[in-house]
């Protein structure tokens, strides 16, 4: 990477303050790590014709018989608008189907289709390889500790009595 030019309008104290914010910001660093991990999973899952987000949505739907859009959004910790946008390509690929034809879209439910089950079957070994690559990069123990801490952060006291 080429050496970046510093903003000459900032004094050293301000530049140091902003550098510290970049280094210590939990949000910024989690997002960067997320992009690295997502890139690894997306590269592997590309062979199955899906992204890591699509894989996780299909896996969540497959684990349950039928899920309403609201239930799926809650399970995925996604807002309904984002989830609905992510469901469209899955519908187009015929990997999911609506379980009912309720006119109220808030109560619509989705199920995995037979084609979706086959796509998920093809994707699972690719997901496992991506998981192995991430574990190799981060280390098994580091990954386990990271997951435990993330689960505690996400689920709070509901996670293992934390």
mmCIF file of C-alpha atoms in Angstrom:
data_model
loop_
_atom_site.group_PDB
_atom_site.id
_atom_site.type_symbol
_atom_site.label_atom_id
_atom_site.label_comp_id
_atom_site.label_asym_id
_atom_site.label_seq_id
_atom_site.Cartn_x
_atom_site.Cartn_y
_atom_site.Cartn_z
ATOM 1 C CA UNK A 1 0.000 0.000 0.000
ATOM 2 C CA UNK A 2 1.304 3.442 -0.896
ATOM 3 C CA UNK A 3 2.222 5.768 1.925
ATOM 4 C CA UNK A 4 -0.775 7.918 2.746
ATOM 5 C CA UNK A 5 -0.472 11.676 2.967
ATOM 6 C CA UNK A 6 -1.468 13.154 6.337
ATOM 7 C CA UNK A 7 -3.853 16.068 6.525
ATOM 8 C CA UNK A 8 -1.627 19.150 6.983
ATOM 9 C CA UNK A 9 -4.550 21.082 8.519
ATOM 10 C CA UNK A 10 -4.569 18.875 11.635
ATOM 11 C CA UNK A 11 -2.228 19.505 14.522
ATOM 12 C CA UNK A 12 -0.329 16.558 15.987
ATOM 13 C CA UNK A 13 -2.605 16.214 19.046
ATOM 14 C CA UNK A 14 -5.740 16.022 16.899
ATOM 15 C CA UNK A 15 -4.114 13.547 14.484
ATOM 16 C CA UNK A 16 -3.061 11.385 17.464
ATOM 17 C CA UNK A 17 -6.584 11.550 18.897
ATOM 18 C CA UNK A 18 -8.089 10.433 15.576
ATOM 19 C CA UNK A 19 -5.499 7.661 15.154
ATOM 20 C CA UNK A 20 -6.333 6.388 18.641
ATOM 21 C CA UNK A 21 -10.042 6.422 17.741
ATOM 22 C CA UNK A 22 -9.307 4.247 14.693
ATOM 23 C CA UNK A 23 -7.128 1.817 16.627
ATOM 24 C CA UNK A 24 -9.387 1.436 19.675
ATOM 25 C CA UNK A 25 -12.870 1.834 18.174
ATOM 26 C CA UNK A 26 -14.725 -1.427 18.770
ATOM 27 C CA UNK A 27 -17.261 -0.734 16.005
ATOM 28 C CA UNK A 28 -14.645 0.134 13.393
ATOM 29 C CA UNK A 29 -12.430 -2.848 14.174
ATOM 30 C CA UNK A 30 -15.325 -5.327 14.344
ATOM 31 C CA UNK A 31 -16.539 -4.082 10.957
ATOM 32 C CA UNK A 32 -13.061 -4.455 9.455
ATOM 33 C CA UNK A 33 -12.726 -7.968 10.882
ATOM 34 C CA UNK A 34 -16.212 -8.762 9.624
ATOM 35 C CA UNK A 35 -15.253 -7.683 6.110
ATOM 36 C CA UNK A 36 -12.158 -9.920 6.187
ATOM 37 C CA UNK A 37 -14.158 -12.923 7.404
ATOM 38 C CA UNK A 38 -17.029 -12.219 4.997
ATOM 39 C CA UNK A 39 -14.594 -12.054 2.093
ATOM 40 C CA UNK A 40 -13.205 -15.504 2.992
ATOM 41 C CA UNK A 41 -16.668 -17.075 3.279
ATOM 42 C CA UNK A 42 -17.948 -15.348 0.128
ATOM 43 C CA UNK A 43 -14.978 -16.609 -1.882
ATOM 44 C CA UNK A 44 -15.655 -20.199 -0.836
ATOM 45 C CA UNK A 45 -19.434 -20.031 -1.204
ATOM 46 C CA UNK A 46 -19.181 -18.450 -4.659
ATOM 47 C CA UNK A 47 -18.890 -21.974 -6.099
ATOM 48 C CA UNK A 48 -22.393 -22.682 -4.749
ATOM 49 C CA UNK A 49 -23.664 -19.445 -6.264
ATOM 50 C CA UNK A 50 -24.384 -17.752 -2.962
ATOM 51 C CA UNK A 51 -22.949 -15.263 -0.510
ATOM 52 C CA UNK A 52 -22.231 -15.842 3.163
ATOM 53 C CA UNK A 53 -25.333 -13.817 4.065
ATOM 54 C CA UNK A 54 -27.488 -15.945 1.780
ATOM 55 C CA UNK A 55 -25.996 -19.094 3.283
ATOM 56 C CA UNK A 56 -26.817 -17.973 6.822
ATOM 57 C CA UNK A 57 -30.371 -17.018 5.877
ATOM 58 C CA UNK A 58 -30.933 -20.374 4.144
ATOM 59 C CA UNK A 59 -29.432 -22.219 7.128
ATOM 60 C CA UNK A 60 -31.702 -20.341 9.545
ATOM 61 C CA UNK A 61 -34.767 -21.123 7.452
ATOM 62 C CA UNK A 62 -33.727 -24.778 7.074
ATOM 63 C CA UNK A 63 -33.351 -25.205 10.853
ATOM 64 C CA UNK A 64 -36.994 -24.262 11.300
ATOM 65 C CA UNK A 65 -40.004 -25.634 9.499
ATOM 66 C CA UNK A 66 -41.566 -22.276 8.769
ATOM 67 C CA UNK A 67 -40.563 -18.784 9.849
ATOM 68 C CA UNK A 68 -42.416 -15.533 9.492
ATOM 69 C CA UNK A 69 -40.384 -12.685 8.046
ATOM 70 C CA UNK A 70 -40.517 -11.015 11.481
ATOM 71 C CA UNK A 71 -39.267 -14.160 13.237
ATOM 72 C CA UNK A 72 -36.458 -14.573 10.718
ATOM 73 C CA UNK A 73 -35.470 -10.906 11.063
ATOM 74 C CA UNK A 74 -35.349 -11.283 14.845
ATOM 75 C CA UNK A 75 -33.351 -14.509 14.600
ATOM 76 C CA UNK A 76 -30.840 -12.915 12.212
ATOM 77 C CA UNK A 77 -30.736 -9.618 14.168
ATOM 78 C CA UNK A 78 -31.563 -7.816 10.911
ATOM 79 C CA UNK A 79 -34.127 -5.144 10.315
ATOM 80 C CA UNK A 80 -37.058 -6.318 8.200
ATOM 81 C CA UNK A 81 -36.204 -4.042 5.285
ATOM 82 C CA UNK A 82 -32.662 -5.406 5.000
ATOM 83 C CA UNK A 83 -33.909 -8.975 5.358
ATOM 84 C CA UNK A 84 -36.604 -8.477 2.711
ATOM 85 C CA UNK A 85 -33.964 -7.108 0.322
ATOM 86 C CA UNK A 86 -31.782 -10.175 1.045
ATOM 87 C CA UNK A 87 -34.689 -12.584 0.490
ATOM 88 C CA UNK A 88 -35.408 -11.359 -3.053
ATOM 89 C CA UNK A 89 -32.447 -13.146 -4.738
ATOM 90 C CA UNK A 90 -33.281 -16.306 -2.747
ATOM 91 C CA UNK A 91 -36.841 -16.151 -4.083
ATOM 92 C CA UNK A 92 -35.576 -15.492 -7.612
ATOM 93 C CA UNK A 93 -33.307 -18.553 -7.359
ATOM 94 C CA UNK A 94 -36.327 -20.470 -6.035
ATOM 95 C CA UNK A 95 -34.357 -21.470 -2.933
ATOM 96 C CA UNK A 96 -37.155 -20.283 -0.671
ATOM 97 C CA UNK A 97 -40.883 -20.149 -1.029
ATOM 98 C CA UNK A 98 -43.648 -18.427 0.814
ATOM 99 C CA UNK A 99 -45.436 -20.843 3.096
ATOM 100 C CA UNK A 100 -48.670 -18.923 2.862
ATOM 101 C CA UNK A 101 -50.229 -16.312 0.708
ATOM 102 C CA UNK A 102 -51.236 -13.984 3.541
ATOM 103 C CA UNK A 103 -51.914 -10.540 2.124
ATOM 104 C CA UNK A 104 -50.296 -8.947 5.182
ATOM 105 C CA UNK A 105 -46.580 -9.058 4.286
ATOM 106 C CA UNK A 106 -45.645 -8.715 7.976
ATOM 107 C CA UNK A 107 -47.140 -12.139 8.595
ATOM 108 C CA UNK A 108 -45.775 -13.848 5.497
ATOM 109 C CA UNK A 109 -43.787 -16.970 6.211
ATOM 110 C CA UNK A 110 -40.924 -18.559 4.327
ATOM 111 C CA UNK A 111 -39.754 -22.135 3.926
ATOM 112 C CA UNK A 112 -36.791 -23.728 2.242
ATOM 113 C CA UNK A 113 -37.722 -25.171 -1.146
ATOM 114 C CA UNK A 114 -36.348 -28.434 -2.535
ATOM 115 C CA UNK A 115 -33.986 -26.375 -4.710
ATOM 116 C CA UNK A 116 -32.910 -24.438 -1.629
ATOM 117 C CA UNK A 117 -32.218 -27.668 0.217
ATOM 118 C CA UNK A 118 -30.016 -28.840 -2.684
ATOM 119 C CA UNK A 119 -28.216 -25.469 -2.776
ATOM 120 C CA UNK A 120 -27.603 -25.638 0.966
ATOM 121 C CA UNK A 121 -26.352 -29.238 0.611
ATOM 122 C CA UNK A 122 -23.848 -28.071 -2.014
ATOM 123 C CA UNK A 123 -22.817 -25.060 0.091
ATOM 124 C CA UNK A 124 -22.245 -26.851 3.414
ATOM 125 C CA UNK A 125 -18.844 -28.390 2.517
ATOM 126 C CA UNK A 126 -17.771 -25.025 1.082
ATOM 127 C CA UNK A 127 -18.843 -23.329 4.309
ATOM 128 C CA UNK A 128 -16.843 -25.920 6.282
ATOM 129 C CA UNK A 129 -13.737 -25.146 4.215
ATOM 130 C CA UNK A 130 -14.203 -21.414 4.793
ATOM 131 C CA UNK A 131 -14.612 -22.083 8.516
ATOM 132 C CA UNK A 132 -11.361 -24.090 8.498
ATOM 133 C CA UNK A 133 -9.580 -21.215 6.738
ATOM 134 C CA UNK A 134 -10.781 -18.698 9.322
ATOM 135 C CA UNK A 135 -9.800 -21.038 12.166
ATOM 136 C CA UNK A 136 -6.352 -21.487 10.615
ATOM 137 C CA UNK A 137 -5.940 -17.729 10.307
ATOM 138 C CA UNK A 138 -7.176 -16.864 13.813
ATOM 139 C CA UNK A 139 -6.254 -20.028 15.660
ATOM 140 C CA UNK A 140 -8.700 -22.486 17.184
ATOM 141 C CA UNK A 141 -8.419 -21.206 20.765
ATOM 142 C CA UNK A 142 -8.650 -17.550 19.739
ATOM 143 C CA UNK A 143 -11.726 -18.307 17.644
ATOM 144 C CA UNK A 144 -13.419 -20.185 20.495
ATOM 145 C CA UNK A 145 -12.713 -17.335 22.919
ATOM 146 C CA UNK A 146 -13.913 -14.791 20.369
ATOM 147 C CA UNK A 147 -17.170 -16.688 19.790
ATOM 148 C CA UNK A 148 -17.868 -17.048 23.504
ATOM 149 C CA UNK A 149 -17.327 -13.325 24.022
ATOM 150 C CA UNK A 150 -19.426 -12.430 20.977
ATOM 151 C CA UNK A 151 -22.280 -14.689 22.152
ATOM 152 C CA UNK A 152 -22.147 -13.081 25.595
ATOM 153 C CA UNK A 153 -22.171 -9.638 24.005
ATOM 154 C CA UNK A 154 -25.056 -10.488 21.650
ATOM 155 C CA UNK A 155 -27.201 -12.517 24.042
ATOM 156 C CA UNK A 156 -26.098 -11.192 27.436
ATOM 157 C CA UNK A 157 -27.247 -13.210 30.402
ATOM 158 C CA UNK A 158 -29.241 -15.552 28.168
ATOM 159 C CA UNK A 159 -25.933 -17.080 27.010
ATOM 160 C CA UNK A 160 -24.754 -19.880 29.298
ATOM 161 C CA UNK A 161 -25.800 -18.037 32.425
ATOM 162 C CA UNK A 162 -23.185 -15.354 31.799
#
